[in-house]
XYZ file of C-alpha atoms in Angstrom:
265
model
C 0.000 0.000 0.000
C 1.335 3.415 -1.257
C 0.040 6.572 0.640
C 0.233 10.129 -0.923
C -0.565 12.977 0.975
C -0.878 16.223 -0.971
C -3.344 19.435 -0.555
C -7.082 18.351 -1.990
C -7.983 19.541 -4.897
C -11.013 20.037 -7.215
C -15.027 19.158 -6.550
C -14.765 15.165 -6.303
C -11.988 15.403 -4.053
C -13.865 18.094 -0.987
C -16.669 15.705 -1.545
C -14.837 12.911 -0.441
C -13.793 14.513 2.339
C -17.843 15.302 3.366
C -17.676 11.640 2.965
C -15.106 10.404 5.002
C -16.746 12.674 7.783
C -19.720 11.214 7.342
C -18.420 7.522 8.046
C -15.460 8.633 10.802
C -18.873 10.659 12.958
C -21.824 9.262 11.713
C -23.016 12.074 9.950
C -22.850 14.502 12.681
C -21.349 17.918 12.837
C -20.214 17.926 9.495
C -18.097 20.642 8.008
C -19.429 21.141 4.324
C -17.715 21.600 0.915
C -18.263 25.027 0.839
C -16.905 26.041 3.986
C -13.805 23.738 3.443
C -13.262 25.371 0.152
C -13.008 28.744 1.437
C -11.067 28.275 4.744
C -8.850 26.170 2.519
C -8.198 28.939 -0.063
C -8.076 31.773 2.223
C -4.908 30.481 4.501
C -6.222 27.153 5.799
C -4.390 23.228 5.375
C -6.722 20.976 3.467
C -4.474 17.784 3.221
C -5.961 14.382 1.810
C -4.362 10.887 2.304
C -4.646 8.648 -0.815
C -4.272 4.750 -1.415
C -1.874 5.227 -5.073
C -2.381 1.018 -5.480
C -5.922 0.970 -5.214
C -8.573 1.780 -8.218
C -8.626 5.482 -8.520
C -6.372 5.950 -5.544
C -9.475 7.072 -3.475
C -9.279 9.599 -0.532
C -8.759 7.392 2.695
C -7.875 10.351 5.158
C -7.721 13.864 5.570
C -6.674 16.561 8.121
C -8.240 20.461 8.007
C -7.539 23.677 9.959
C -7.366 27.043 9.072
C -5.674 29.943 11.330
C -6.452 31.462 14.579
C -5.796 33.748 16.907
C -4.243 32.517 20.411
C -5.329 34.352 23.486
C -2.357 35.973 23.772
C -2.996 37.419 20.340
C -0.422 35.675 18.349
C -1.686 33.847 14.988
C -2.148 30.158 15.472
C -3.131 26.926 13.338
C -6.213 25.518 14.627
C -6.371 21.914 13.373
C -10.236 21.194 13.494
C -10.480 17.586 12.140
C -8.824 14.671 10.805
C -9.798 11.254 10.119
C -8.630 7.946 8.344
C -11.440 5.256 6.866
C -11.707 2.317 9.313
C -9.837 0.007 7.159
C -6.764 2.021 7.174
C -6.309 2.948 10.467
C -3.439 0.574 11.684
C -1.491 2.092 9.087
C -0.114 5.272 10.427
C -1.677 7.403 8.027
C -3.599 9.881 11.042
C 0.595 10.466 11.799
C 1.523 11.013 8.726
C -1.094 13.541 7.907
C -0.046 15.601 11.429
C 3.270 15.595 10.246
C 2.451 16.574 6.675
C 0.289 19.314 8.527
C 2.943 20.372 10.298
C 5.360 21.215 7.321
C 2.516 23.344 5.881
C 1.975 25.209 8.676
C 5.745 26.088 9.311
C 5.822 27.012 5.160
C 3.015 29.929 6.862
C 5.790 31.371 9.234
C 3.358 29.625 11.907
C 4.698 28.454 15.055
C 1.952 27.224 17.021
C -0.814 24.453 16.375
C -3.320 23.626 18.638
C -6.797 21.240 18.532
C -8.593 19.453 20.950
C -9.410 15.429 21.652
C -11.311 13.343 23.958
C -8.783 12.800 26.913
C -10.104 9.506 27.470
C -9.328 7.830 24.109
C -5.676 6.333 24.701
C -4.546 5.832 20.741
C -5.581 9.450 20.346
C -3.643 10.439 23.675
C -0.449 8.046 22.437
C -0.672 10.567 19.105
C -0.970 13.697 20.007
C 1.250 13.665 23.295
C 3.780 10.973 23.130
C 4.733 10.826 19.304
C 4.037 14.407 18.829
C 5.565 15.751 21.610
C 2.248 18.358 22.303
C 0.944 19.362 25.700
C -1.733 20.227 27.067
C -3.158 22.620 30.395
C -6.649 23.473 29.020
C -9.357 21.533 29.936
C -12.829 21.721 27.881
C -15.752 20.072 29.538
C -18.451 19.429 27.462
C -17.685 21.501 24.310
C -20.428 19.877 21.496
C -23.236 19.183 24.078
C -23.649 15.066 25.178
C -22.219 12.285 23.095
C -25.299 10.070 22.513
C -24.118 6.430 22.892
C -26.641 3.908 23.284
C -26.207 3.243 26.181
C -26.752 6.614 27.731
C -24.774 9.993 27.136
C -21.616 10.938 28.170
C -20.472 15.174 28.088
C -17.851 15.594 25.095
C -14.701 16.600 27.402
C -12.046 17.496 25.298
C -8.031 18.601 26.226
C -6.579 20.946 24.007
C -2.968 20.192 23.467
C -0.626 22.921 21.984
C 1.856 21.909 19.725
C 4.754 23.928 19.582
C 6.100 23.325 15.740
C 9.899 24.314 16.269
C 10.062 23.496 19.968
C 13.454 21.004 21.185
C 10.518 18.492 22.838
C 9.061 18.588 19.479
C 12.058 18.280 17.546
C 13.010 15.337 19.657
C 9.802 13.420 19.535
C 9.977 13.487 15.926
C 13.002 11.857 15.812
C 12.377 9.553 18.338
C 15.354 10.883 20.214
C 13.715 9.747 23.561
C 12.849 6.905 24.428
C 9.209 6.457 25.297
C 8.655 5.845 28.985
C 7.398 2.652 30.859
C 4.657 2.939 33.063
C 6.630 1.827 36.066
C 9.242 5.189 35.077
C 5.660 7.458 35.021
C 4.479 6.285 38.488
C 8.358 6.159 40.224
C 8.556 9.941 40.291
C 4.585 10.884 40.183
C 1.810 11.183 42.806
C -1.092 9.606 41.497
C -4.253 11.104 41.837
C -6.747 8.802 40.763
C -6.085 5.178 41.919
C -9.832 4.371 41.379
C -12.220 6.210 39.362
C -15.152 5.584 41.650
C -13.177 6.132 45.098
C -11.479 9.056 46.613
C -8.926 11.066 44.344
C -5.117 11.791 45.768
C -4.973 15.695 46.247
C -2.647 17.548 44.267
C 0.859 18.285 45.275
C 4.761 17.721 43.792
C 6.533 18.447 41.038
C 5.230 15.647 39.070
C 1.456 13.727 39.204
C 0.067 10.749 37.423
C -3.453 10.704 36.084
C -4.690 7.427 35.128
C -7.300 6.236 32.201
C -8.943 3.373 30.993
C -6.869 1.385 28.272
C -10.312 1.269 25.889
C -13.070 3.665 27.033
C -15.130 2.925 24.269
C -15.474 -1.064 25.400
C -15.493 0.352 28.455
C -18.778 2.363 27.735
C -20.474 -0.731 26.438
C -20.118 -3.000 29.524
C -20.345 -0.640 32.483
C -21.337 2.875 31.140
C -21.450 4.128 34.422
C -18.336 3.279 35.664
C -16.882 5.094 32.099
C -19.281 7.988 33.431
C -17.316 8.086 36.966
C -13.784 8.100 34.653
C -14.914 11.218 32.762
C -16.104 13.155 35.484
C -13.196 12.338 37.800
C -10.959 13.197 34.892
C -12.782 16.872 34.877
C -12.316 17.126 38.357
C -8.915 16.302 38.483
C -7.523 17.988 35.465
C -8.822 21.255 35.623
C -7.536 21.033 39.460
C -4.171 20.437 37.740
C -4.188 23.069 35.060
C -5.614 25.583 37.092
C -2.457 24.669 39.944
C -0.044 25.545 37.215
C 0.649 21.730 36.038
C 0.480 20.704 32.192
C 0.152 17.073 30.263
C 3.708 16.412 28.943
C 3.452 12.360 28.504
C 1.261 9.437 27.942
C 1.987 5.331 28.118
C -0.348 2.496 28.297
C 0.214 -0.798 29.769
C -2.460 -3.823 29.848
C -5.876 -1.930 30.911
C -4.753 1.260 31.831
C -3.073 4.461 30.454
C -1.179 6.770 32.404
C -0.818 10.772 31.707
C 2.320 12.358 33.415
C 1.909 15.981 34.378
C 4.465 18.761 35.544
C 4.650 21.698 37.414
């Protein structure tokens, strides 16, 4: 399989990205072909992923933001969506198109990139703050209303990591000049906060804490939704407490049913 990623281009291609959105969400919250066409030609990063060895070397992934302006007032990349087709997502290709992102935003003189995820999806929290080296000390509770799941709702918590392009923690993520950490290394020098999502949380002190997450939340939500409810809102709790005490999210590592954040001071 031969990936090219490259800026979309022309009607068929923005349709396929309404597409793709349409399978990655279900069909909701939807960013349409017209608005992608003009963020895109007015300063934004429309990137597609395509699959060169298949028939027509369809559109398999994309990645869109457009430019911003941080509270501090200094112009920023805000990377609103990406997503990969189901049957290519063991391939790297969400990666690839972050990095790809990230080489068009530096061509813009742009230094800063942020977006937000669900804290509580571990592949997403492996991306965004292990391989690329963001951070994150903002903490969005609820930002599109409920997540209907069906077996109840759960509020759509999101971090927002900041990834600083030309940064040395950047830099050295990239090129896998450190080492990832074990779990074991994460907990040696961390307090952590939330041994159990349903009992009493750790209160915040040191130079370095631990919060911990559920390995899949999504299986998670299907057998005991309300124990995934207790994770989220301890999370909230917990993380905001953190941020707001002057810590930020600087690693991530999984190990058999758990994930483990690492935050510092």
């Amino acid at each position: 399989m031969v990936i090219e990623i490259r800026p979309v281009a022309g009607y068929a291609e923005y349709m396929a990205c309404e597409e793709i959105q349409n399978v990655a969400w279900d069909g909701i919250g939807i960013v349409p072909l017209n608005m992608l066409l003009t963020a895109h030609t007015n300063g934004g990063v429309l990137l597609g992923a395509f699959d060169t060895d298949a028939p027509g070397a369809p559109m398999v992934g994309f990645v869109f933001g457009f430019l911003c302006r941080a509270a501090d007032g200094r112009i920023k990349h805000c990377s609103h969506m990406a997503a990969v087709m189901p049957g290519y997502r063991d391939a790297r290709i969400g990666e690839r198109l972050k990095l790809a992102q990230r080489e068009a935003v530096l061509a813009q003189g742009i230094g800063l990139m942020t977006w937000t995820y669900d804290p509580l999806i571990s592949r997403n929290a492996r991306l965004n703050i292990r391989k690329l080296g963001a951070i994150c000390r903002t903490y969005k509770p609820n930002v599109y209303g409920p997540d209907p799941l069906p077996v109840g709702e759960l509020p759509s918590d999101r971090f927002q990591v900041e990834w600083w392009l030309c940064s040395e923690r950047v830099s050295a993520r990239l090129a896998n000049a450190d080492a990832p950490p074990s779990v074991a290394e994460i907990l040696g020098g961390a307090t952590l906060l939330n041994p159990d999502p349903e009992g009493f949380a750790v209160p915040i002190a040191g130079e370095r804490l631990a919060l911990r997450i559920p390995a899949d939340i999504d299986a998670l939500c299907a057998v005991n939704f309300p124990r995934a409810w207790a994770w989220r809102h301890q999370l909230r709790e917990l993380a905001t407490s953190a941020f707001a005490s002057g810590y930020h999210v600087v690693e991530y590592a999984r190990e058999g049913d758990d994930g483990y954040y690492l935050l510092e001071h």
